[in-house]
Amino acid sequence: HSEGSVVANGVRHMPCAEDEDFQKAFDNIMVESIQSRNTTQVMQHDMTVPVNVRKSILQEQSKQKDSSIKFALLTRKGNKPTLRPLRIPISEHLAAGLRDRSQAEERR
Amino acid sequence: EEDDDEDGFYTRDLPEHACRYCGIHDPNCVVMCNSTQKWFCNGRGNTSGSHIINHLVRAKCKEVTVHRDGQLGDSMLECYNCGCRNIFLLGFIPAKADSVVVLLCRQPCANQTSLKDMNWDASQWQPLIQDRCFLSWLVKIPSEEEQLRARQITAQQINKLEELWKENVDATIEDLEKPGVDEDPHAVLLRYEDAYQYQNIFGPLVKLEADYDRRLKESQTQANVTIRWDIGLNKKRLAHFQLPKTDTDMKLMKGDEISLRHLGTLWEGKGHVVKVPDNSSDEIAIELRSSVGVPLDKTGNFHVDFVWKSTSFDRMQSAMKTFAVDEASVSTYIYHRLLGHEAEEQTLKTNLPKRFSAPGLPELNHSQVYAVKTVLQRPLCLIQGPPGTGKTVTSATIVYHLVKSCGQRQVLVCAPSNIAVDQLTEKIHRTGLKVVRLCAKSREAIDSNVSFLSLHNQVRSMESLPELQKLQQLKDETGELSSNDEKRYRALKRNAERELLQHADVICSTCVGAGDPRLVRFRFRSILIDESTQATEPECMVPVVLGAQQLILVGDHCQLGPVVMCKKAANAGLAQSLFERLVVLGIRPIRLQVQYRMHPALSAFPSNIFYEGSLQNGVTAGERMRKNLSFVWPSPDKPMFFYKTSGQEEIASSGTSYLNRTEAAVVERITTKFLKSGIKPEQIGIITPYEGQRSYLVQYMQYSGSLHSKLYMEVEIASVDAFQGREKDFIILSCVRANEHQGIGFLNDPRRLNVALTRARFGVIIVGSPKALSKQPLWNHLLTYFKEQRALVEGPLGNLKESLMQFSKPRKLTN
Ligand SMILES: [Zn+2]
Ligand SMILES: [Zn+2]
Ligand SMILES: [Zn+2]
């Protein structure tokens, strides 16, 4: 096989029985996961964003001029809430929502 | 050489974090599966999900770790609130006013109402997995170019590799090409040259199934289980516990052996299951073999292991060996017929009884009399009993005549399942014959309606042996006997068992139970196997080789066949019953033709589709009409309808299964209507294909049903398979999954549909999506039938409207 033929084929979805089985199994695992938690009850913990770290992370201007927005992901380190930078593309509604809101605020 | 470059890409030592499927190892593109510690990339290759998702789904893993050189560093992918790491549940939600996001599980944390007050916007929920890939901005998807340079692995290869990992965790894709690994076993034949060839073909299939079963059981270890201690009625120590819901490939059965370990005290004890999860509770109960040293003061930190037993498989292998080497195992005639050789028809010289009905049992109808009469005169017979045609009564009557009229010394009666054996035992007992029900030792504690006929209970009540009774009493009270007493006790018991067995007219056991050492010296001329279409061939052979000269196989090959879990073995033909093969060989089954279960309107479709229209009704519409239903059937003389649910059935990758919920709600409303009409909960059966939907329905009815929750608890909700062989007054069938592209799964098997449709005596309601179901020819027929009967409906239950939906004309069924 020459390189040319490989490229010509590209990465294409090849439907087959094994792949269909996978799709079904995927749906099953999804439903089972959700249903297994239908009666799960948990405590609601405090989910406040730690103010001091937030400022430093979000204000640190990004040099990258791409179509993503800088977010901060709230995680735990040990038991302590921390923030970790995370870039989310504008095309995602998570990011788009924020952009719309800030634009609306600017206009006001 | 041309190929050098490409080969080099994956034979070179790849880093630990390279995708185990394709070799891609950009740290931003890979994720590690926590339970197998293997890395996979987020590229799809030529499959419909990314490699990591392919792995997680196929290996049933749910937790992952990202690469520490990626943008998340060493953060765990877990719910910020509860710590849940099931990635199928996780997703992001943003803060209302900030560019901050947080990972939460969708159930229950992202659904908590208090989130609002904390300034989080749950409506912007974004699942971690979309379109069967991780979010591409979280785990990068390798570029097309990268994917093309990597190893091209197909879904088939992925499947095989995952299978291989179950045996050898370090296997690589190169191992797939090694000889032996992937060789498919030899498929079953229609005819065999001799019993050696028979054994050579079935032996490996039984081995495959045994290996599969062992791996499944052994993989079910559970850590950190909490125990509730209790004492059984027989004074034995019971341990109750719950297992976290995992996938439900493994069916836990009463009698299964389990080993319990306590991590703190190092105590370990064995016992067997006496209760499995059911409608009343999710608890499992095991009865411990010995109550000595049980750490009753401890409840937490127990380890549960499933003990695999090879007994049933060993017995099948040994039966096939006996068939091959022992000429006396079956008569010459049966030997040749079983192997598919031509043999001249034989008639047995028997004194036919004057009356064909047996004492204690209902009068027989014409087709039952014909069956009994024919069977008594032939050395090999098949009886086909469609639903509700009195198969068990016919079988019991045959057994009665074999003993009484034909002078058989002893008849062996078997069936694959304990339930079927118990039912038949009870009927045979009613004719006045002396019956012994032989149970496996592990099942002696399990109660049934024929417990008093079981060998161990009959031994206990033998008054002719006072010494045995005294020792038994001592053993029951103290739990242990001195070693001398124990020896004496065992010898006495063995003799008593032998005596009872020798003097029985009929011995009943499961098929594999017939391989019990206590029957080793017994020979049976006449053997009847009920539900034989649910047994694999090797399973059937266990009783057959005990001397069969007259063999009667009862069953219905138009209902569900044997359960074979190993796909390889099933595909090679292990899932075909002996009954079915004999039918293909041209032995015509005698069909029982009068059904006494279903309202005539309910039997019409199954009769036409599955039994060439030959089913006659032994009940009238009047006898199956339930008055005062707070409920109107669309056509008053036809107690059935198909309730159309809307077509939004595909489960979005985001994970909400609206269809299940919609159908569950409809099923609950119908059930409530039935209950309000005074129908007792135990008269209603709900059939649903998926375990997930079953447990969802149980919960949904408990919490959302408008009547007392206890009522719903007594409504049986189970799979089609669990309802086989049984009946209910009303059946509601919830089709659950139906989408247009992926087929309809379990409902595709015509035999399963047959069973689902033929359980009800008074009424059937199907809830499903006609749009999707009508694509399948058999379902198209069913829908067309319902539509012709003006019973395809939609709208509110109190005001059902005929659906005007059109679907394509059904194709001709090839059957
Ligand atoms: Zn895994
Ligand atoms: Zn990969
Ligand atoms: Zn959570």
XYZ file of N, CA, C and O in Angstrom, chain B residues 168-298:
524
model
N -5.672 -11.968 29.445
C -4.289 -11.565 29.576
C -4.217 -10.048 29.470
O -4.334 -9.490 28.375
N -4.010 -9.394 30.616
C -4.090 -7.935 30.631
C -3.018 -7.260 29.792
O -3.158 -6.106 29.409
N -1.940 -7.978 29.513
C -0.855 -7.353 28.768
C -0.896 -7.632 27.275
O 0.000 -7.264 26.545
N -1.950 -8.271 26.827
C -2.023 -8.625 25.408
C -1.954 -7.370 24.545
O -2.370 -6.297 24.959
N -1.394 -7.507 23.356
C -1.348 -6.390 22.421
C -2.078 -6.797 21.159
O -2.447 -7.963 20.983
N -2.236 -5.830 20.278
C -2.981 -6.125 19.059
C -2.258 -7.163 18.212
O -2.874 -7.926 17.482
N -0.922 -7.235 18.359
C -0.182 -8.252 17.603
C -0.604 -9.659 18.026
O -0.593 -10.583 17.233
N -0.995 -9.797 19.312
C -1.382 -11.122 19.797
C -2.631 -11.645 19.094
O -2.908 -12.834 19.098
N -3.391 -10.716 18.520
C -4.620 -11.139 17.836
C -4.296 -12.045 16.665
O -5.101 -12.881 16.273
N -3.100 -11.825 16.086
C -2.770 -12.617 14.898
C -2.163 -13.957 15.239
O -2.005 -14.803 14.390
N -1.819 -14.148 16.505
C -1.239 -15.437 16.874
C -2.267 -16.541 16.706
O -3.443 -16.347 16.988
N -1.792 -17.697 16.260
C -2.758 -18.780 16.037
C -3.405 -19.206 17.343
O -2.805 -19.114 18.406
N -4.614 -19.634 17.261
C -5.261 -20.187 18.443
C -6.091 -19.162 19.192
O -7.137 -19.479 19.722
N -5.615 -17.929 19.209
C -6.311 -16.924 19.994
C -7.717 -16.687 19.474
O -8.689 -16.666 20.221
N -7.790 -16.543 18.176
C -9.051 -16.088 17.645
C -9.778 -17.154 16.847
O -10.749 -16.895 16.170
N -9.273 -18.368 16.931
C -9.928 -19.410 16.160
C -11.333 -19.636 16.673
O -11.562 -19.818 17.855
N -12.270 -19.611 15.758
C -13.633 -19.886 16.181
C -13.785 -21.380 16.387
O -13.187 -22.183 15.678
N -14.568 -21.762 17.367
C -14.738 -23.197 17.602
C -15.526 -23.823 16.452
O -16.193 -23.127 15.688
N -15.405 -25.117 16.336
C -16.133 -25.824 15.309
C -17.631 -25.722 15.587
O -18.068 -25.892 16.717
N -18.392 -25.416 14.548
C -19.831 -25.258 14.749
C -20.515 -26.617 14.884
O -20.007 -27.632 14.403
N -21.655 -26.617 15.531
C -22.403 -27.868 15.692
C -22.885 -28.361 14.324
O -22.978 -27.600 13.376
N -23.187 -29.631 14.235
C -23.640 -30.222 12.979
C -25.088 -30.658 13.126
O -25.654 -30.644 14.225
N -25.669 -31.041 12.016
C -27.009 -31.600 12.069
C -26.898 -33.105 12.348
O -27.632 -33.669 13.147
N -25.955 -33.730 11.666
C -25.727 -35.165 11.841
C -24.289 -35.403 12.271
O -23.388 -34.667 11.859
N -24.078 -36.438 13.066
C -22.726 -36.777 13.531
C -22.412 -38.212 13.137
O -23.290 -39.073 13.166
N -21.144 -38.421 12.781
C -20.771 -39.782 12.405
C -20.922 -40.732 13.568
O -21.471 -41.813 13.445
N -20.393 -40.313 14.698
C -20.514 -41.158 15.883
C -20.486 -40.282 17.123
O -20.340 -39.056 17.023
N -20.609 -40.906 18.260
C -20.679 -40.124 19.497
C -19.340 -39.492 19.851
O -19.288 -38.549 20.636
N -18.246 -39.991 19.267
C -16.955 -39.357 19.508
C -16.913 -38.001 18.830
O -16.460 -37.008 19.388
N -17.401 -37.984 17.590
C -17.432 -36.713 16.879
C -18.351 -35.729 17.620
O -18.045 -34.545 17.758
N -19.443 -36.267 18.105
C -20.394 -35.464 18.874
C -19.692 -34.828 20.076
O -19.751 -33.620 20.302
N -18.965 -35.667 20.799
C -18.253 -35.180 21.979
C -17.165 -34.171 21.598
O -16.967 -33.173 22.275
N -16.490 -34.449 20.477
C -15.414 -33.561 20.056
C -15.908 -32.182 19.671
O -15.178 -31.206 19.735
N -17.149 -32.106 19.237
C -17.678 -30.798 18.861
C -18.304 -30.084 20.058
O -18.068 -28.899 20.285
N -19.054 -30.808 20.846
C -19.713 -30.146 21.969
C -18.777 -29.883 23.154
O -18.958 -28.905 23.884
N -17.775 -30.756 23.324
C -16.848 -30.586 24.442
C -16.255 -29.180 24.497
O -16.389 -28.474 25.517
N -15.622 -28.716 23.392
C -15.026 -27.374 23.406
C -16.059 -26.260 23.635
O -15.739 -25.240 24.243
N -17.281 -26.450 23.147
C -18.290 -25.407 23.345
C -18.664 -25.298 24.820
O -18.812 -24.200 25.360
N -18.809 -26.443 25.468
C -19.118 -26.429 26.903
C -17.958 -25.786 27.664
O -18.153 -25.010 28.595
N -16.745 -26.072 27.215
C -15.570 -25.492 27.872
C -15.584 -23.966 27.731
O -15.324 -23.235 28.694
N -15.892 -23.485 26.527
C -15.950 -22.041 26.309
C -16.958 -21.382 27.246
O -16.682 -20.364 27.875
N -18.124 -21.996 27.340
C -19.166 -21.438 28.193
C -18.730 -21.478 29.661
O -18.950 -20.530 30.408
N -18.065 -22.571 30.029
C -17.601 -22.703 31.410
C -16.569 -21.616 31.733
O -16.641 -20.962 32.772
N -15.624 -21.410 30.800
C -14.592 -20.387 31.018
C -15.212 -19.010 31.156
O -14.829 -18.206 31.988
N -16.177 -18.747 30.303
C -16.849 -17.456 30.335
C -17.536 -17.255 31.680
O -17.417 -16.213 32.327
N -18.235 -18.273 32.099
C -18.967 -18.229 33.356
C -18.010 -18.009 34.539
O -18.280 -17.213 35.431
N -16.900 -18.703 34.502
C -15.928 -18.564 35.585
C -15.382 -17.138 35.650
O -15.362 -16.508 36.702
N -14.977 -16.626 34.490
C -14.426 -15.266 34.479
C -15.439 -14.265 34.997
O -15.109 -13.356 35.756
N -16.678 -14.441 34.585
C -17.727 -13.525 35.008
C -17.900 -13.562 36.524
O -17.919 -12.543 37.196
N -17.989 -14.761 37.068
C -18.201 -14.898 38.513
C -17.017 -14.343 39.281
O -17.178 -13.608 40.245
N -15.812 -14.702 38.822
C -14.637 -14.300 39.577
C -14.383 -12.806 39.515
O -13.740 -12.244 40.378
N -14.917 -12.161 38.481
C -14.689 -10.726 38.367
C -15.655 -9.938 39.243
O -15.625 -8.724 39.278
N -16.524 -10.639 39.935
C -17.560 -9.931 40.681
C -17.209 -9.663 42.138
O -18.087 -9.414 42.946
N -15.931 -9.737 42.467
C -15.540 -9.433 43.839
C -16.006 -8.031 44.239
O -15.907 -7.107 43.457
N -16.530 -7.906 45.435
C -16.961 -6.603 45.912
C -16.296 -6.306 47.243
O -16.337 -7.121 48.150
N -15.700 -5.130 47.332
C -15.049 -4.752 48.570
C -15.982 -3.861 49.368
O -16.932 -3.299 48.823
N -15.688 -3.753 50.666
C -16.379 -2.768 51.479
C -17.891 -2.934 51.532
O -18.646 -1.995 51.370
N -18.322 -4.151 51.742
C -19.748 -4.433 51.809
C -20.187 -4.412 53.273
O -19.445 -4.828 54.153
N -21.381 -3.894 53.503
C -21.914 -3.839 54.857
C -22.906 -4.981 55.078
O -23.762 -5.231 54.231
N -22.758 -5.664 56.198
C -23.566 -6.853 56.461
C -24.604 -6.578 57.545
O -24.353 -5.855 58.502
N -25.777 -7.159 57.367
C -26.776 -7.172 58.430
C -26.952 -8.636 58.824
O -27.291 -9.476 57.994
N -26.666 -8.954 60.091
C -26.727 -10.350 60.532
C -28.134 -10.733 60.944
O -28.902 -9.927 61.426
N -28.439 -11.995 60.784
C -29.782 -12.457 61.076
C -29.716 -13.971 61.288
O -28.693 -14.598 61.025
N -30.835 -14.538 61.755
C -30.884 -15.995 61.923
C -32.070 -16.533 61.148
O -33.154 -15.945 61.183
N -31.848 -17.602 60.399
C -32.929 -18.164 59.591
C -33.870 -19.024 60.419
O -33.607 -19.311 61.586
N -34.983 -19.442 59.807
C -35.956 -20.276 60.503
C -35.324 -21.605 60.899
O -35.684 -22.223 61.895
N -34.371 -22.062 60.083
C -33.683 -23.317 60.405
C -32.517 -23.090 61.367
O -31.650 -23.927 61.519
N -32.490 -21.909 61.967
C -31.490 -21.521 62.965
C -30.093 -21.314 62.396
O -29.126 -21.158 63.135
N -29.981 -21.330 61.077
C -28.653 -21.083 60.516
C -28.406 -19.587 60.411
O -29.330 -18.788 60.348
N -27.136 -19.232 60.409
C -26.745 -17.831 60.385
C -26.933 -17.238 58.991
O -26.498 -17.811 57.997
N -27.619 -16.097 58.929
C -27.824 -15.434 57.642
C -27.054 -14.114 57.597
O -26.970 -13.409 58.595
N -26.511 -13.801 56.445
C -25.884 -12.491 56.229
C -26.649 -11.784 55.117
O -26.771 -12.323 54.019
N -27.175 -10.605 55.415
C -27.857 -9.811 54.390
C -26.937 -8.688 53.939
O -26.259 -8.091 54.759
N -26.941 -8.402 52.675
C -26.169 -7.245 52.203
C -26.691 -6.808 50.848
O -27.481 -7.500 50.218
N -26.236 -5.619 50.445
C -26.602 -5.120 49.122
C -25.350 -4.941 48.308
O -24.326 -4.556 48.843
N -25.464 -5.214 47.023
C -24.324 -4.960 46.163
C -24.608 -3.687 45.393
O -25.741 -3.445 45.013
N -23.565 -2.879 45.190
C -23.786 -1.691 44.360
C -24.253 -2.147 42.991
O -23.807 -3.181 42.489
N -25.162 -1.408 42.386
C -25.663 -1.792 41.061
C -24.551 -1.663 40.037
O -24.021 -0.607 39.805
N -24.181 -2.777 39.462
C -23.232 -2.716 38.357
C -23.981 -3.142 37.121
O -25.188 -3.161 37.114
N -23.270 -3.496 36.100
C -23.972 -4.009 34.938
C -24.559 -5.357 35.340
O -24.127 -5.989 36.287
N -25.550 -5.801 34.618
C -26.281 -6.954 35.126
C -26.099 -8.174 34.252
O -27.010 -8.954 34.069
N -24.909 -8.306 33.707
C -24.630 -9.502 32.920
C -24.805 -10.749 33.763
O -25.271 -11.776 33.303
N -24.389 -10.632 35.028
C -24.423 -11.824 35.844
C -25.717 -11.912 36.611
O -26.089 -11.021 37.340
N -26.387 -13.010 36.431
C -27.592 -13.233 37.186
C -27.221 -14.030 38.425
O -26.746 -15.144 38.335
N -27.431 -13.431 39.565
C -27.198 -14.127 40.806
C -28.374 -15.070 41.020
O -29.520 -14.690 40.842
N -28.094 -16.315 41.384
C -29.188 -17.251 41.560
C -29.157 -17.858 42.951
O -28.107 -18.005 43.554
N -30.338 -18.203 43.411
C -30.412 -18.912 44.678
C -29.561 -20.171 44.557
O -29.615 -20.864 43.546
N -28.820 -20.475 45.606
C -27.982 -21.667 45.560
C -26.543 -21.358 45.167
O -25.664 -22.158 45.394
N -26.301 -20.184 44.579
C -24.930 -19.825 44.212
C -24.061 -19.736 45.468
O -24.521 -19.291 46.513
N -22.821 -20.136 45.309
C -21.952 -20.110 46.471
C -21.207 -18.782 46.574
O -20.786 -18.213 45.562
N -21.074 -18.304 47.784
C -20.432 -17.016 48.008
C -19.490 -17.129 49.187
O -19.755 -17.857 50.136
N -18.366 -16.440 49.092
C -17.443 -16.449 50.211
C -17.357 -15.038 50.784
O -17.311 -14.055 50.060
N -17.377 -14.965 52.104
C -17.428 -13.688 52.796
C -16.159 -13.565 53.625
O -15.783 -14.500 54.321
N -15.492 -12.398 53.547
C -14.281 -12.206 54.328
C -14.395 -10.918 55.111
O -14.943 -9.936 54.597
N -13.897 -10.911 56.339
C -13.845 -9.648 57.066
C -12.409 -9.173 57.121
O -11.504 -9.918 57.500
N -12.184 -7.944 56.702
C -10.816 -7.484 56.540
C -10.119 -7.272 57.881
O -8.941 -7.507 58.016
N -10.851 -6.861 58.893
C -10.227 -6.612 60.181
C -9.829 -7.886 60.917
O -8.698 -8.038 61.373
N -10.763 -8.828 60.990
C -10.526 -10.007 61.831
C -9.981 -11.199 61.064
O -9.683 -12.231 61.641
N -9.866 -11.056 59.733
C -9.388 -12.136 58.882
C -10.309 -13.348 58.891
O -9.959 -14.424 58.426
N -11.523 -13.183 59.418
C -12.490 -14.271 59.377
C -12.934 -14.493 57.937
O -13.042 -13.567 57.141
N -13.161 -15.742 57.582
C -13.666 -16.046 56.253
C -14.688 -17.167 56.356
O -14.481 -18.132 57.090
N -15.817 -17.025 55.683
C -16.838 -18.064 55.749
C -17.516 -18.242 54.402
O -17.602 -17.308 53.614
N -17.982 -19.464 54.161
C -18.675 -19.721 52.898
C -20.157 -19.935 53.164
O -20.559 -20.367 54.249
N -20.951 -19.652 52.163
C -22.380 -19.876 52.291
C -23.010 -19.844 50.918
O -22.313 -19.685 49.914
N -24.331 -20.023 50.866
C -24.956 -19.922 49.555
C -26.168 -19.005 49.601
O -26.787 -18.785 50.631
N -26.465 -18.462 48.433
C -27.507 -17.450 48.320
C -28.873 -18.071 48.586
O -29.223 -19.091 48.001
N -29.643 -17.464 49.495
C -31.014 -17.930 49.710
C -32.044 -16.869 49.325
O -33.225 -17.141 49.256
N -31.572 -15.638 49.056
C -32.491 -14.615 48.566
C -31.745 -13.702 47.606
O -30.605 -13.339 47.848
N -32.391 -13.351 46.513
C -31.793 -12.436 45.540
C -32.627 -11.144 45.522
O -33.736 -11.140 46.035
N -32.089 -10.063 44.945
C -32.871 -8.819 44.897
C -34.212 -9.035 44.191
O -34.276 -9.722 43.185
N -35.265 -8.495 44.760
C -36.572 -8.617 44.122
C -37.363 -7.333 44.347
O -36.811 -6.340 44.805
N -38.651 -7.370 44.043
C -39.455 -6.163 44.179
C -39.496 -5.639 45.607
O -39.683 -4.461 45.841
N -39.373 -6.534 46.584
C -39.542 -6.070 47.955
C -38.266 -5.452 48.517
O -38.322 -4.526 49.302
N -37.105 -5.967 48.117
C -35.876 -5.309 48.553
C -34.720 -5.702 47.661
O -34.737 -6.738 47.006
N -33.708 -4.852 47.655
C -32.524 -5.109 46.844
C -31.518 -5.974 47.577
O -30.418 -6.194 47.114
N -31.896 -6.451 48.752
C -30.944 -7.209 49.553
C -30.713 -8.622 49.024
O -31.610 -9.252 48.482
N -29.501 -9.071 49.250
C -29.149 -10.458 48.967
C -28.973 -11.114 50.333
O -28.488 -10.475 51.255
N -29.395 -12.369 50.481
C -29.146 -13.051 51.746
C -28.379 -14.324 51.468
O -28.672 -15.048 50.520
N -27.359 -14.580 52.272
C -26.694 -15.865 52.160
C -26.766 -16.589 53.501
O -26.765 -15.973 54.564
N -26.879 -17.896 53.398
C -26.897 -18.732 54.595
C -25.500 -19.306 54.753
O -24.976 -19.948 53.843
N -24.904 -19.048 55.918
C -23.534 -19.506 56.135
C -23.518 -20.996 56.464
O -24.419 -21.517 57.110
N -22.472 -21.655 55.997
C -22.362 -23.090 56.230
C -22.147 -23.384 57.706
O -22.679 -24.316 58.257
N -21.344 -22.551 58.330
C -21.066 -22.777 59.752
C -21.191 -21.450 60.488
O -20.808 -20.403 59.979
N -21.753 -21.507 61.694
C -21.889 -20.250 62.427
C -20.784 -20.079 63.451
O -20.820 -19.194 64.283
N -19.773 -20.938 63.362
C -18.678 -20.867 64.320
C -17.757 -19.689 63.991
O -17.309 -19.551 62.855
N -17.521 -18.847 64.981
C -16.553 -17.765 64.833
C -17.002 -16.589 63.988
O -16.193 -15.735 63.631
N -18.278 -16.521 63.651
C -18.750 -15.414 62.821
C -18.630 -14.098 63.602
O -19.091 -14.014 64.732
N -17.985 -13.087 63.041
C -17.792 -11.818 63.761
C -19.078 -10.986 63.781
O -19.214 -10.006 63.060
N -20.007 -11.384 64.643
C -21.322 -10.756 64.663
C -21.275 -9.294 65.092
O -22.181 -8.523 64.811
N -20.199 -8.918 65.807
C -20.110 -7.539 66.263
C -19.647 -6.604 65.158
O -19.687 -5.393 65.286
N -19.226 -7.178 64.018
C -18.762 -6.343 62.912
C -19.844 -6.248 61.841
O -20.544 -7.229 61.571
